[in-house]
Structure formats: C-alpha cells, structure tokens
CSV table of C-alpha atoms in Angstrom, one decimal:
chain,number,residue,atom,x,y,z
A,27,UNK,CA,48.2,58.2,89.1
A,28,UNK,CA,51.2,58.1,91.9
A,29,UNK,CA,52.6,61.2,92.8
A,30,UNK,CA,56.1,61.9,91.3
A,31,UNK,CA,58.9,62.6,94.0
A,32,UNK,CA,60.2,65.8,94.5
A,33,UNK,CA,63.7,65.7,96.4
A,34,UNK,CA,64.7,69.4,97.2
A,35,UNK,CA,68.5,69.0,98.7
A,36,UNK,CA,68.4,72.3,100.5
A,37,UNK,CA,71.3,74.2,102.7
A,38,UNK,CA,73.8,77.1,103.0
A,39,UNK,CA,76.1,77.8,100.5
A,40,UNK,CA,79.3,75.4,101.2
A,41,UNK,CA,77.3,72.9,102.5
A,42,UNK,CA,78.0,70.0,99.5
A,43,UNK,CA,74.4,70.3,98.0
A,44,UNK,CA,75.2,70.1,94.4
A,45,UNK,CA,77.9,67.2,94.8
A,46,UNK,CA,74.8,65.2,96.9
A,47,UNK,CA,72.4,66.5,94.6
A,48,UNK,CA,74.4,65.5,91.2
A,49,UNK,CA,75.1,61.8,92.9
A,50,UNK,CA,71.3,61.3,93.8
A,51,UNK,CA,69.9,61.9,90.9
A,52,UNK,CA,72.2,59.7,89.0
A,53,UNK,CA,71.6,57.1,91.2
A,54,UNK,CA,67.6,58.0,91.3
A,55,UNK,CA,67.9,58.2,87.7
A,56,UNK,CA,65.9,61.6,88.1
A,57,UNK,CA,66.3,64.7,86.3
A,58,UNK,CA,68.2,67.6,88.2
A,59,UNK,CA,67.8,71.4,88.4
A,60,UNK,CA,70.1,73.6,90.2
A,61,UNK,CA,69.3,77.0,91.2
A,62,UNK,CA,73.1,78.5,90.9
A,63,UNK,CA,73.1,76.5,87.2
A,64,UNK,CA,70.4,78.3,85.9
A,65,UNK,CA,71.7,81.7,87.7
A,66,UNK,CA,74.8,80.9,85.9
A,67,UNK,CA,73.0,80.4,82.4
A,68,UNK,CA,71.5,83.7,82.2
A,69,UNK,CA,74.3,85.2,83.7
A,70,UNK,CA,76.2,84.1,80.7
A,71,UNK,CA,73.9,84.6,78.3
A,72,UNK,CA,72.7,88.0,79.4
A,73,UNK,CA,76.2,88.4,79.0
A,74,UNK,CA,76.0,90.2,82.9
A,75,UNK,CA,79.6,90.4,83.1
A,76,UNK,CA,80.2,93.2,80.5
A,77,UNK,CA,76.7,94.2,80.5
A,78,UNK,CA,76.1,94.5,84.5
A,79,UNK,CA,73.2,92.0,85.9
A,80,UNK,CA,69.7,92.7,85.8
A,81,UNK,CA,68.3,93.4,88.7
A,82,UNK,CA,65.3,90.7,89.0
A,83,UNK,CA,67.9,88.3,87.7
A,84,UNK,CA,68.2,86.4,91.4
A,85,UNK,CA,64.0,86.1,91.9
A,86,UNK,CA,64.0,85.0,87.8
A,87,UNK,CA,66.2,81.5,88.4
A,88,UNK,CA,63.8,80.9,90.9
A,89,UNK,CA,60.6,81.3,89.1
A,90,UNK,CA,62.4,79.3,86.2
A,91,UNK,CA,63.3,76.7,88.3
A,92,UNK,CA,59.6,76.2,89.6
A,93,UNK,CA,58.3,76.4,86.1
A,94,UNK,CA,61.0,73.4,84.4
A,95,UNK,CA,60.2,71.5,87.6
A,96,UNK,CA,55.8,71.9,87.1
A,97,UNK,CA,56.3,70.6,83.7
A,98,UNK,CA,57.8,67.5,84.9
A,99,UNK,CA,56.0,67.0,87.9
A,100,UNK,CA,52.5,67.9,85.5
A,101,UNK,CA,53.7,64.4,83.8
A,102,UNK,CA,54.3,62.2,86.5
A,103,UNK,CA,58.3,62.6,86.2
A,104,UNK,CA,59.9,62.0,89.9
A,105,UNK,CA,63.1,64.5,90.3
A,106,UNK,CA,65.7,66.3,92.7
A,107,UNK,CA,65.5,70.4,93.1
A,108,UNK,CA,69.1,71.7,94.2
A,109,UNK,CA,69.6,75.3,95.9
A,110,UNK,CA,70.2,77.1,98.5
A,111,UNK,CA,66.6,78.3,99.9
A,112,UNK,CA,67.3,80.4,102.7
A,113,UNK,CA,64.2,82.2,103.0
A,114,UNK,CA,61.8,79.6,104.3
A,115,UNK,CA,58.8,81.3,104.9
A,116,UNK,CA,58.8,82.8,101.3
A,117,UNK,CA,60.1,79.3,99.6
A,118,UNK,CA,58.1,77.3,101.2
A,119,UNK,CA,55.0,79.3,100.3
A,120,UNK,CA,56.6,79.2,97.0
A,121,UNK,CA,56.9,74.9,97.0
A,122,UNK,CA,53.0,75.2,98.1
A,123,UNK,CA,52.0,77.0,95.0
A,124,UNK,CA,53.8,74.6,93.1
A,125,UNK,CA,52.0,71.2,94.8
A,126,UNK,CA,48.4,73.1,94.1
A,127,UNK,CA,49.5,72.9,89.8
A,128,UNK,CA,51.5,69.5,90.4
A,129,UNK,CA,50.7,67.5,93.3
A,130,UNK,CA,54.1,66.0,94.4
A,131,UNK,CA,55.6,63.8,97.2
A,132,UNK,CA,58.2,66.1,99.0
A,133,UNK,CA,61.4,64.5,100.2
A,134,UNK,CA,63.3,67.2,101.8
A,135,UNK,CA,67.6,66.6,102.4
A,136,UNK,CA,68.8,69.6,104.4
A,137,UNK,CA,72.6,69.8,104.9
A,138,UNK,CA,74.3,71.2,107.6
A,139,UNK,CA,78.0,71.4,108.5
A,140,UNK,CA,79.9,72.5,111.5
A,141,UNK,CA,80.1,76.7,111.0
A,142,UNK,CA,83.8,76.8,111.5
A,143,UNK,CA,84.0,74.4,108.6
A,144,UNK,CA,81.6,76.1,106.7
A,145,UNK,CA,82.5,79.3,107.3
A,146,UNK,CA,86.5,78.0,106.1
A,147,UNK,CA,85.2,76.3,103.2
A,148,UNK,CA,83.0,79.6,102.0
A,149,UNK,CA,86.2,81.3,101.9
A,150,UNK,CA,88.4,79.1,100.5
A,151,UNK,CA,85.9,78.2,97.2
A,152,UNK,CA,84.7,82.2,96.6
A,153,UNK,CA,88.6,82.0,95.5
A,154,UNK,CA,88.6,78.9,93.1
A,155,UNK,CA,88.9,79.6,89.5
A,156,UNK,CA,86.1,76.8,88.8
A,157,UNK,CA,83.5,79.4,91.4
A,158,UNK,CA,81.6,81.0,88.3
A,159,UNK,CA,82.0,84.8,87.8
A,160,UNK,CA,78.6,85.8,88.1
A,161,UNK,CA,78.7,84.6,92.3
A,162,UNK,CA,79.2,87.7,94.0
A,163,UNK,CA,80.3,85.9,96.9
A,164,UNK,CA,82.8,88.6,98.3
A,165,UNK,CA,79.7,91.1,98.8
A,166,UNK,CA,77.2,88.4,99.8
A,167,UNK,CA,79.8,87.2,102.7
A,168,UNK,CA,80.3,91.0,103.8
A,169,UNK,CA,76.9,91.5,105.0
A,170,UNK,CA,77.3,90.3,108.5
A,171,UNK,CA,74.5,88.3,109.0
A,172,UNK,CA,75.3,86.3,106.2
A,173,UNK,CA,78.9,85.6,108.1
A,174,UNK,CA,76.9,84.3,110.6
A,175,UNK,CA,74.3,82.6,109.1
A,176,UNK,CA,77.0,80.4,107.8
A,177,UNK,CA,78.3,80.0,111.3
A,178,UNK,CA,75.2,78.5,112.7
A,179,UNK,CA,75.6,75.6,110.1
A,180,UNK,CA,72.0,75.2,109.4
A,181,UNK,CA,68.9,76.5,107.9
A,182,UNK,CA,65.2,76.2,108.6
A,183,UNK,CA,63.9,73.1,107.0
A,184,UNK,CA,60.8,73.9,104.3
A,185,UNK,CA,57.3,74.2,105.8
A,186,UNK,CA,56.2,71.3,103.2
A,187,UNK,CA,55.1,68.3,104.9
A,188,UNK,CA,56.3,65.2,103.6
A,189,UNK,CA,59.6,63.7,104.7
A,190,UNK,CA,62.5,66.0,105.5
A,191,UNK,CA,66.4,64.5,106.2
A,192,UNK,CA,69.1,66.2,108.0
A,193,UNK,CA,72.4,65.1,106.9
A,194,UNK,CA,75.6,66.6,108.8
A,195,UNK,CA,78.3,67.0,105.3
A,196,UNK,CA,80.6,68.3,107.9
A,197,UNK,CA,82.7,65.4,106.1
A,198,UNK,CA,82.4,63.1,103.6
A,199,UNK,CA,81.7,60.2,106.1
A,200,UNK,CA,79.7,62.4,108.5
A,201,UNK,CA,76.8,60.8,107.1
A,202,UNK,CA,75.8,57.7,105.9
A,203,UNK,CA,74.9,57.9,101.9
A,204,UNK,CA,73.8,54.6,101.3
A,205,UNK,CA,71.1,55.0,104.2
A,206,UNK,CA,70.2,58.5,102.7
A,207,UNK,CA,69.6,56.2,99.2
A,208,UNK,CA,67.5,53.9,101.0
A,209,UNK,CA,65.0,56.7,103.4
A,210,UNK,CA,64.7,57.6,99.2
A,211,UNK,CA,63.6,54.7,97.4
A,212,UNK,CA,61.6,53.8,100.5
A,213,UNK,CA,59.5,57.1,100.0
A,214,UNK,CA,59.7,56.1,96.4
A,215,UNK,CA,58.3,53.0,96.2
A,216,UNK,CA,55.8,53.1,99.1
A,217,UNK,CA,53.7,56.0,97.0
C-alpha cells in the first residue's frame, strides 16, 4: 500500500496558513483539519464564552486533531494539517507518534513573513469582527516573547524527515503557488 501524504502548512500566527492551507487542499482534493477550527468548535460548543474555557482545552484540539487525522491516514487517505505548531520539539515528537500508528509521507510548508509585516498584520486581525471570540490574542501578544517571536518571522521547521518547504507569504506574490502545487504532486505521485 502507498503511503498517504501528510501536508502540515505550519507558521506563526498571521502568516496566511489557513488561506494556503484551504487553497491546497481544494486543489489536492485532500481533506483539511485546522487546529484554530477545532479550537473554535469546542469553544463554541463548551459554550467558553459564558462558561469560561477549560483549562486543557488548548492541548485537547491538538490531540483531536492527531486522532481525525490517524483515522484517515489508517485508510490510505492523503491530506493537509493546518496550525500553528510552535513548539517543535514537543510537536514533532507528537507527528512521530502519529507515523508509528499511520505511516505517512510528510510534506512540510512552513510560512514565514517579514516580522514588521507580521507583527502589523497580528495587530490589525486580533481587531476584525470575523477573528473568533474564543482567540485571546490580546493576552497571547502581551507576553513579550511572543511580540518577538512574531518579529523574527519564522519558526523551527518539524523534526519529521520527509520534504519540508519554506515559502515567504510576506505577499501574495512573494512566492510562487503554482511551483508550491507542483514540489506537491511531485511528492505525491512519486510514492
């Protein structure tokens, strides 16, 4: 049996993950999961807003993301992981337990942006009516290494193996998409 293709699109928040993420998938035809859409979920339907959040809430969307992903990867089914996993060591090691109960083919996209830009953009979207509630963005951006974190640009790419993509979304013709698509479907149909 071919191993299905994982594509994690991975990067700080701001960086344009879910946009790339929700346009690759269509294009792959691939199922998507997003971390911050299944944060959202339970925050709505734990009803956190009136109710206050759980505490284990943040840890949980990660665990259920792993789980809804190992039950398509279990049945051959190729598709793209969206979040923001900013503690490499720990997700990584996380991804690794995953490929020993579903063997997978890894296709990391990491996005950076310039940390001016990023930084600007942060700011601007924690603002928005369409952010969700449940974001606590405000606090999250208060903690000073976070501030700066944002201002390098960039995170650690996954220790995973397999094939791993920078893309600068600095703007929307920093990078070139149609190339990204084909470094894809290459991986995809040389398994």
């Amino acid at each position: 049996m071919v191993k299905p293709l994982l594509i994690i699109v991975n990067g700080l928040p701001g960086t344009g993950k879910t946009t790339l993420a929700k346009r690759l998938a269509a294009e792959m035809r691939f199922p998507l999961f997003s971390r911050d859409g299944i944060y959202e979920t339970l925050f709505d339907a734990l009803d956190c807003q009136n109710n206050g959040c759980p505490p284990l809430i943040g840890p949980s969307t990660f665990t259920l993301l792993y789980a809804y992903a190992n039950s398509l990867l279990k049945v051959g089914q190729s598709l793209v992981i969206e979040g923001f996993f900013g503690r490499p060591e720990l997700r990584s090691a996380e991804f690794l337990q995953l490929k020993l109960t579903s063997d997978f083919q890894p296709f990391q996209i990491l996005c950076k942006t310039d940390g001016e830009v990023l930084l600007d953009r942060f700011l601007k979207r924690m603002s928005t009516v369409e952010r969700h509630i449940g974001h606590h963005d405000q606090e999250w951006i208060e903690e000073e290494q976070n501030k700066e974190r944002l201002l390098q640009g960039h995170l650690t790419p996954l220790s995973l193996g397999g094939t791993v993509v920078e893309i600068d979304t600095t703007t929307p013709y920093s990078f070139d998409y149609d190339e990204l698509l084909k470094q894809v479907r290459a991986v995809q149909f040389n398994m």
